[in-house]
Short mmCIF file of C-alpha atoms in Angstrom, two decimals:
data_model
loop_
_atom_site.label_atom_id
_atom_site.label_comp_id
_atom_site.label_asym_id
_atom_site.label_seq_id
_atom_site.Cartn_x
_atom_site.Cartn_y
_atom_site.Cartn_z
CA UNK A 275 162.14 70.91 21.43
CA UNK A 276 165.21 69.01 22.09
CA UNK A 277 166.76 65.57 23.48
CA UNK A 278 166.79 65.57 27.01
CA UNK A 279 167.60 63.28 29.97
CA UNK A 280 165.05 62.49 33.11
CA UNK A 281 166.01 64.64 35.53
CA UNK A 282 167.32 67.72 33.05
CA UNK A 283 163.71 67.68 32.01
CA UNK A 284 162.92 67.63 35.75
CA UNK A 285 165.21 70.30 37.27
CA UNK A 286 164.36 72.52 33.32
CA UNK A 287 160.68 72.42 35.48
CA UNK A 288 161.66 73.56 38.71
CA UNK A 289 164.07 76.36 37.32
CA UNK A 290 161.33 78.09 35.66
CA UNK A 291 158.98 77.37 38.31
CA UNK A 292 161.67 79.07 40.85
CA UNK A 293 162.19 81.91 38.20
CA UNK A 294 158.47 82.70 38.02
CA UNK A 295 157.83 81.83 42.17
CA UNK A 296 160.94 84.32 44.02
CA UNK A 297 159.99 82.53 47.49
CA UNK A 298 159.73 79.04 46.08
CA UNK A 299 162.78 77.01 47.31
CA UNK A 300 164.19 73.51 47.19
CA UNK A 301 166.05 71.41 49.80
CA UNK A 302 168.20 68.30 49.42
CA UNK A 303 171.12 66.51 51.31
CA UNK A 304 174.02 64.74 49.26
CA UNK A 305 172.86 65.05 45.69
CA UNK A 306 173.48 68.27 44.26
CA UNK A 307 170.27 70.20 41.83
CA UNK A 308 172.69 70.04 38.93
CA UNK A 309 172.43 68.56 35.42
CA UNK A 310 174.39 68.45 31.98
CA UNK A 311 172.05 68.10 28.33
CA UNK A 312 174.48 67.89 24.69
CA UNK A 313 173.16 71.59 23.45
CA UNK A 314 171.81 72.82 26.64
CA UNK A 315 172.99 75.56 29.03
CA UNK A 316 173.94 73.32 32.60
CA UNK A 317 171.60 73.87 35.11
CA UNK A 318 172.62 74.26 38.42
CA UNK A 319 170.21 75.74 41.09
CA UNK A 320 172.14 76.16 43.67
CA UNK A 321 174.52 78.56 41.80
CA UNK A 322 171.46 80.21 40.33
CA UNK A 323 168.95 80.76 43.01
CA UNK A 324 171.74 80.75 46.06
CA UNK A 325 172.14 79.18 49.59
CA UNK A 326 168.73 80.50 51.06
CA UNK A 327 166.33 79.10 47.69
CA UNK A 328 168.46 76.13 47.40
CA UNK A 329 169.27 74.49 50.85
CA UNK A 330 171.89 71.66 51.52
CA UNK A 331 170.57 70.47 54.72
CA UNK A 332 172.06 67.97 57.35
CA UNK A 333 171.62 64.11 57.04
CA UNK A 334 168.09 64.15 58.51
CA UNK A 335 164.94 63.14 55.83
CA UNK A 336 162.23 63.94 58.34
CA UNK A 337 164.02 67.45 59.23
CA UNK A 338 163.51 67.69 55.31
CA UNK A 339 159.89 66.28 55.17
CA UNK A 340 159.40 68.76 58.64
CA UNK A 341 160.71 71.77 56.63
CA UNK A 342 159.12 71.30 53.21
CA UNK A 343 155.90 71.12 55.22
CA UNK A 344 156.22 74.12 56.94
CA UNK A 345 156.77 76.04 53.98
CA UNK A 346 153.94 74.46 52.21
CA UNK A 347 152.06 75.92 55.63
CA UNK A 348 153.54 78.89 55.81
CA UNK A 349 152.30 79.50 51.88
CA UNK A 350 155.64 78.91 50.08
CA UNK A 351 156.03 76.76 46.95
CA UNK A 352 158.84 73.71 48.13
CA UNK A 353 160.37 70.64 46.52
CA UNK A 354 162.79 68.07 48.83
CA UNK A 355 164.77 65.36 47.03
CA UNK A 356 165.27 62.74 49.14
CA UNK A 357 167.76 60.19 47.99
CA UNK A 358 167.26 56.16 47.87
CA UNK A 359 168.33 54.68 51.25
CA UNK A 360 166.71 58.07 53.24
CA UNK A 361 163.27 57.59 51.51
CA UNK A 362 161.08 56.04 54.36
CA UNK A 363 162.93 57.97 56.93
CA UNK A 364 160.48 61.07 55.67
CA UNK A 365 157.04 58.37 55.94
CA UNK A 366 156.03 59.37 59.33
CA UNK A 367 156.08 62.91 58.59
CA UNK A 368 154.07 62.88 54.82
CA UNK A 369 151.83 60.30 56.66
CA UNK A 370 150.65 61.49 59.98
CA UNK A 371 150.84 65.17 58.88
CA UNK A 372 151.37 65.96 54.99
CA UNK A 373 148.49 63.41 54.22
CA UNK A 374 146.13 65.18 56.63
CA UNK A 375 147.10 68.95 57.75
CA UNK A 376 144.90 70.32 54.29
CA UNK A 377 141.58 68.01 55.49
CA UNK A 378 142.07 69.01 58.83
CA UNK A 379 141.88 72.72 57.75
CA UNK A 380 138.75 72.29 55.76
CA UNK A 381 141.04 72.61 52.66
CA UNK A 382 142.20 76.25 53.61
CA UNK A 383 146.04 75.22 54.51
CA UNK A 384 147.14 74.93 50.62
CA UNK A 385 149.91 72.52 50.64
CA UNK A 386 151.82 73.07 47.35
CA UNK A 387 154.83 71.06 48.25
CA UNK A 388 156.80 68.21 46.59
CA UNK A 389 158.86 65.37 47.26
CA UNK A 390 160.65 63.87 44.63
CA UNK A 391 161.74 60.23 46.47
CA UNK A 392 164.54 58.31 44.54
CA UNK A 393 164.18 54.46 43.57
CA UNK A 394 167.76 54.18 42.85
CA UNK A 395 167.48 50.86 44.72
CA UNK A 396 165.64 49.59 41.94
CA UNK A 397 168.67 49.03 40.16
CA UNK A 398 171.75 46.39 40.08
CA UNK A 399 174.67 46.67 42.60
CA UNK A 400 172.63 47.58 45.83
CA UNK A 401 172.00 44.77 48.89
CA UNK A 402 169.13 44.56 50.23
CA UNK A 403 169.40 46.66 52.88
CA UNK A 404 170.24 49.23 50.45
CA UNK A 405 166.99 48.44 47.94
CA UNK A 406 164.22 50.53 48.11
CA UNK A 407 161.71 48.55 45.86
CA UNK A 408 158.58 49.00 48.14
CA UNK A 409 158.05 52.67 48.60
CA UNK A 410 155.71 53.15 45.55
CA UNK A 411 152.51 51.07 47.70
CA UNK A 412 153.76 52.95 50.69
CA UNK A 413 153.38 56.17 49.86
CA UNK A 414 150.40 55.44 47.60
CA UNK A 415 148.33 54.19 50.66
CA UNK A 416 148.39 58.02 52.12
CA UNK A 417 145.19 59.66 52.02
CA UNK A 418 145.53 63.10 50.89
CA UNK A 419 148.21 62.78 49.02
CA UNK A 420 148.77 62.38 45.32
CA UNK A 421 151.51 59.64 44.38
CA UNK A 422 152.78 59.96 40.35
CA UNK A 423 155.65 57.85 38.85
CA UNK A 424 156.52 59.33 35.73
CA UNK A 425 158.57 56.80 33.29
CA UNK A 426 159.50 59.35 30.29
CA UNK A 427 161.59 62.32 30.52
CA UNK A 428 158.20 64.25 28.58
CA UNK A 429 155.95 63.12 31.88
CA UNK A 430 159.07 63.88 33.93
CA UNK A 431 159.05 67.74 33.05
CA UNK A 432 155.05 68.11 32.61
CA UNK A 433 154.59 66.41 35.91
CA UNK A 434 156.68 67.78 38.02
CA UNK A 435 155.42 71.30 36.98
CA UNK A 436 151.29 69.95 37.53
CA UNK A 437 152.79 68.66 40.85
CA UNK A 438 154.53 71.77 41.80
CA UNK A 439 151.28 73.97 40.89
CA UNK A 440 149.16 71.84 42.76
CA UNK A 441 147.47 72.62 46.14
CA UNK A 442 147.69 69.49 47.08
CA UNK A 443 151.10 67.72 48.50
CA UNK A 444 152.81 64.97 45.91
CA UNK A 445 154.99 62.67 46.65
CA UNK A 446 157.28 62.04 43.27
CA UNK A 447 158.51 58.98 42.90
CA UNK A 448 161.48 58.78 40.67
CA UNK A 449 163.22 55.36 39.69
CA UNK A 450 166.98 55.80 39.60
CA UNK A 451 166.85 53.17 36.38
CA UNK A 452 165.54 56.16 33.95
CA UNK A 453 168.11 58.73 34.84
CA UNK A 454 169.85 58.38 31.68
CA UNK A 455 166.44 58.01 29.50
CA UNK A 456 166.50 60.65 26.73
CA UNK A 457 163.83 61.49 24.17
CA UNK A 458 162.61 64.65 22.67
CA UNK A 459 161.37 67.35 25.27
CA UNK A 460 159.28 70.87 24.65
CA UNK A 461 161.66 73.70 26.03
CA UNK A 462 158.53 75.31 26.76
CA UNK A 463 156.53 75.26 30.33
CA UNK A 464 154.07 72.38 30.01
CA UNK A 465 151.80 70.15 32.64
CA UNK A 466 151.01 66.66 31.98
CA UNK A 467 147.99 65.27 34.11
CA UNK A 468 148.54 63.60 37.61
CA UNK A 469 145.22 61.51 37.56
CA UNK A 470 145.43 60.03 34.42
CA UNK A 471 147.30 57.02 32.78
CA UNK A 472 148.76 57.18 29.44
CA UNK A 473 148.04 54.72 26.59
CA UNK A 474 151.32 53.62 24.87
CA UNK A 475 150.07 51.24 22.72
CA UNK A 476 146.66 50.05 21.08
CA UNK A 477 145.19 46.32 20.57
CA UNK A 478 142.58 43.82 21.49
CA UNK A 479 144.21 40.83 22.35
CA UNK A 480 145.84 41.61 26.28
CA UNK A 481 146.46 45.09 28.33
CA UNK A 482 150.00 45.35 30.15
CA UNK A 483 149.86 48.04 32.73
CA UNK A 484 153.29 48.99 34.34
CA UNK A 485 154.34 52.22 35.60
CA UNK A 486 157.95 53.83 36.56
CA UNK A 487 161.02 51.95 36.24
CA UNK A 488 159.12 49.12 34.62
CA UNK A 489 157.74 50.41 31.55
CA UNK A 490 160.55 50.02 29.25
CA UNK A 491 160.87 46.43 29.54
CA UNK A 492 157.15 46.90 29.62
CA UNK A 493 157.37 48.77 25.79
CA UNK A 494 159.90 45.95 25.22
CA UNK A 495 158.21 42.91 25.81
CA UNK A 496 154.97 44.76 23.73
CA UNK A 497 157.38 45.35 20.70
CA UNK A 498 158.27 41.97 20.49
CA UNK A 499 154.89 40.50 21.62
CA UNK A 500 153.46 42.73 18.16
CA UNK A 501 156.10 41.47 16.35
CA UNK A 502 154.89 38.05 17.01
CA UNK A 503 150.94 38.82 15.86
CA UNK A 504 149.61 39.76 19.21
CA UNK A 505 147.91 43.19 19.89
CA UNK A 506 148.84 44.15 23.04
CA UNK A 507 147.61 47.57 24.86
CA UNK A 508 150.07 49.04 26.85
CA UNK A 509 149.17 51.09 29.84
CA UNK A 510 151.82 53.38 31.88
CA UNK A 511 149.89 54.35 35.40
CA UNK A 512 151.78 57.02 35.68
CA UNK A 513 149.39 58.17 38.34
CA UNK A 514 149.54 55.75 41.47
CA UNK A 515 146.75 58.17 43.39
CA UNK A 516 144.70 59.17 41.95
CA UNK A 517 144.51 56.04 40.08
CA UNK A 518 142.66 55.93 36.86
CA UNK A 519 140.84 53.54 37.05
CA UNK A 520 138.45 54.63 33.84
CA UNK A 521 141.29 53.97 31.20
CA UNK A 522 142.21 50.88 33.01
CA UNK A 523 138.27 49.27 32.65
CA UNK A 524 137.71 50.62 29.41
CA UNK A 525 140.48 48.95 27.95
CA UNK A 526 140.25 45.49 29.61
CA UNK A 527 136.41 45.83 28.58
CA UNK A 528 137.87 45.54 25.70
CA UNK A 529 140.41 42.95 26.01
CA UNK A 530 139.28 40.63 28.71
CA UNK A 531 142.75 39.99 29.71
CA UNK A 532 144.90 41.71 32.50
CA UNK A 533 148.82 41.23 33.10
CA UNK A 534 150.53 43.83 35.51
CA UNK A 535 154.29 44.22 35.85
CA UNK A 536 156.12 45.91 38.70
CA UNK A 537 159.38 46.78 40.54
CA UNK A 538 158.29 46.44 43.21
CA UNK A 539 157.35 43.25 45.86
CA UNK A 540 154.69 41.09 44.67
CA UNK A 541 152.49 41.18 47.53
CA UNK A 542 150.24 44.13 47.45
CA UNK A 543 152.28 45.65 44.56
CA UNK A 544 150.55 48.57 42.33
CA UNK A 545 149.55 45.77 40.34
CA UNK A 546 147.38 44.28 42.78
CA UNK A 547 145.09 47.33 43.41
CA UNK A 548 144.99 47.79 39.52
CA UNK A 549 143.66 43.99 39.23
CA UNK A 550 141.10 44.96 42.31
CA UNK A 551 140.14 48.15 40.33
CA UNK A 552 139.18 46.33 37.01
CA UNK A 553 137.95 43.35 38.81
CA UNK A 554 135.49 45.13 40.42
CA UNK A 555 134.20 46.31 37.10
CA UNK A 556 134.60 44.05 34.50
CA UNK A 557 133.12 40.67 34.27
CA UNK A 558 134.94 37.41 32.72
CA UNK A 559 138.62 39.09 32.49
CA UNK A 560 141.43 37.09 33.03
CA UNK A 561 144.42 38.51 35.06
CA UNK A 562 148.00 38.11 36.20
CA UNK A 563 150.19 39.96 37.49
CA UNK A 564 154.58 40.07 37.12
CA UNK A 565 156.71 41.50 40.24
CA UNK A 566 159.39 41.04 42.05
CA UNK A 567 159.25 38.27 44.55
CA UNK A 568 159.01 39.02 48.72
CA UNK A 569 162.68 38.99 49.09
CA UNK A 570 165.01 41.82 49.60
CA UNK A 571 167.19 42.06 46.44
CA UNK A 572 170.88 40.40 46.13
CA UNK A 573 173.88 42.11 46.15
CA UNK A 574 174.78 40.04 43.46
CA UNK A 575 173.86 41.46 40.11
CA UNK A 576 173.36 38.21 38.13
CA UNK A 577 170.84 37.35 40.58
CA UNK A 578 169.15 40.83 41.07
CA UNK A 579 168.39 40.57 37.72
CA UNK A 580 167.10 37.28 37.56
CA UNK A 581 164.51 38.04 39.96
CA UNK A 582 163.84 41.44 38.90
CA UNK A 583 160.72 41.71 35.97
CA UNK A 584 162.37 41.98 32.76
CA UNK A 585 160.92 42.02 28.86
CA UNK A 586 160.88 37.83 28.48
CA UNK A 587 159.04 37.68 31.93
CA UNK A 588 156.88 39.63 30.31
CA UNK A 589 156.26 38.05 27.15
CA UNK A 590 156.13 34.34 28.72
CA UNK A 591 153.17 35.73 31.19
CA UNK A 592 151.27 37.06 28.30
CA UNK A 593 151.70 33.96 26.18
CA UNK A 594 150.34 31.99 28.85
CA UNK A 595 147.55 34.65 29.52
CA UNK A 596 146.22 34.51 25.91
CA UNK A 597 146.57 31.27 25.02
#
């Protein structure tokens, strides 16, 4: 067990996984499989596992999507990271033939392939044409293909080893905003779920479900909401599909009072199918949900983050939800 950042816990996964797998590869453009930890040995994959594991491809994200589908075809374990700005270049490919090859086949083409798809748009400094806040309901809407958005370096390692030893293809969304988030990892293999939610906090009083990028201001806006006599239960998706939808009713059963917060654009956010999900299944709730608004972000930073969802967004909406 030690103190780890995001994506060290991430690429800790796919080194053993590679070191286990000898065909297993992974293929990127621009942004090197390397990363730094205080105490740990640097891990760098490309040095490791050489040129024909570890491919630097062209500038091309459906060449990418193409390739990490063939392998998954051709039976060989593959994870792409595709960089913010190149992430919906790759949709036509995971959509009209990642989402549907392993149905098609009657299940027999295993498709244990990843895509880790950066959110770095999510964060300040980027113009809108730059901003890549909707991809999480995107890629979510594919049948046949699980969508996770792991918020904690913990869920970041255990997750991307479930998702690499699945059958199935997952896209892996990672939000740029958590690259530096460091907490206490197991050095040891582990998998963490990709169907169900995790339950950060307990209380009666409202749930808060966020996922990804926007579950610490989500953790925030609880702390200071508990501080203040309300008990809140906090909810981290974690899983976009599967969604569980079982944690997410039992615990507004409970409470009788919803509030969602995304990232992402307001209309048909995560949020929205989590509201549909409960609402369909719990009588006399009360629900709201936090976003950011149907505009493509400012290059200015001030007013980036004035828009985007932040901890005293949250804590106004749930103020006006339970009282």
């Amino acid at each position: 067990m030690a103190r780890k950042s995001f994506m060290y816990s991430v690429l800790e996964a796919v080194q053993y996984e590679m070191r286990q797998d000898k065909s297993m590869v992974w293929i990127f453009e621009l942004t090197p499989p390397v990363s730094s930890n205080p105490g740990k040995p640097v891990i760098n994959l490309e040095k490791e596992f050489g040129r024909n594991r570890v491919v630097n491809t062209g500038i091309d994200e459906m060449w990418m999507a193409a390739a990490t589908l063939g392998c998954g075809l051709a039976g060989t374990k593959a994870v792409a990271y595709i960089p913010y700005q190149g992430n919906c270049m790759c949709f036509q490919i995971i959509q009209n033939h990642v989402g549907k090859l392993r149905t098609m086949t009657g299940g027999v083409a295993s498709m244990p392939i990843v895509y880790i798809l950066e959110m770095t748009g999510q964060t300040p400094g980027f113009a809108g044409q730059h901003s890549d806040y909707e991809i999480d309901t995107y890629y979510a809407h594919i049948p046949g293909v699980k969508t996770v958005v792991p918020s904690t370096p913990a869920d970041a390692k255990g997750m991307m080893v479930s998702a690499i030893r699945d059958p199935n293809p997952v896209v892996y969304l990672y939000a740029g905003g958590l690259r530096e988030l460091v907490e206490e990892v197991p050095d040891d293999q582990y998998t963490v779920p990709l169907d169900k939610a995790a339950v950060r906090t307990t209380g009666s009083d409202i749930t808060i479900v966020g996922s990804g990028g926007g579950m610490p201001e989500v953790l925030a806006a609880t702390e200071q909401l508990q501080k203040q006599g309300m008990k809140v239960e906090a909810i981290d998706l974690r899983c976009l599909k599967p969604m569980d939808t079982e944690t997410l009713v039992k615990s507004v059963q409970k409470t009788k009072r919803l509030l969602t917060v995304d990232q992402s654009y307001y209309t048909l956010c995560p949020g929205a199918e989590v509201i549909a999900r409960v609402a369909e299944n719990v009588d006399g709730a009360r629900y709201k949900r936090v976003a950011f608004p149907d505009a493509a972000p400012p290059a200015a930073p001030e007013m980036f983050l004035w828009m985007r969802p932040n901890a005293d967004h949250i804590v106004n909406a749930a103020k006006k939800l339970v009282g």
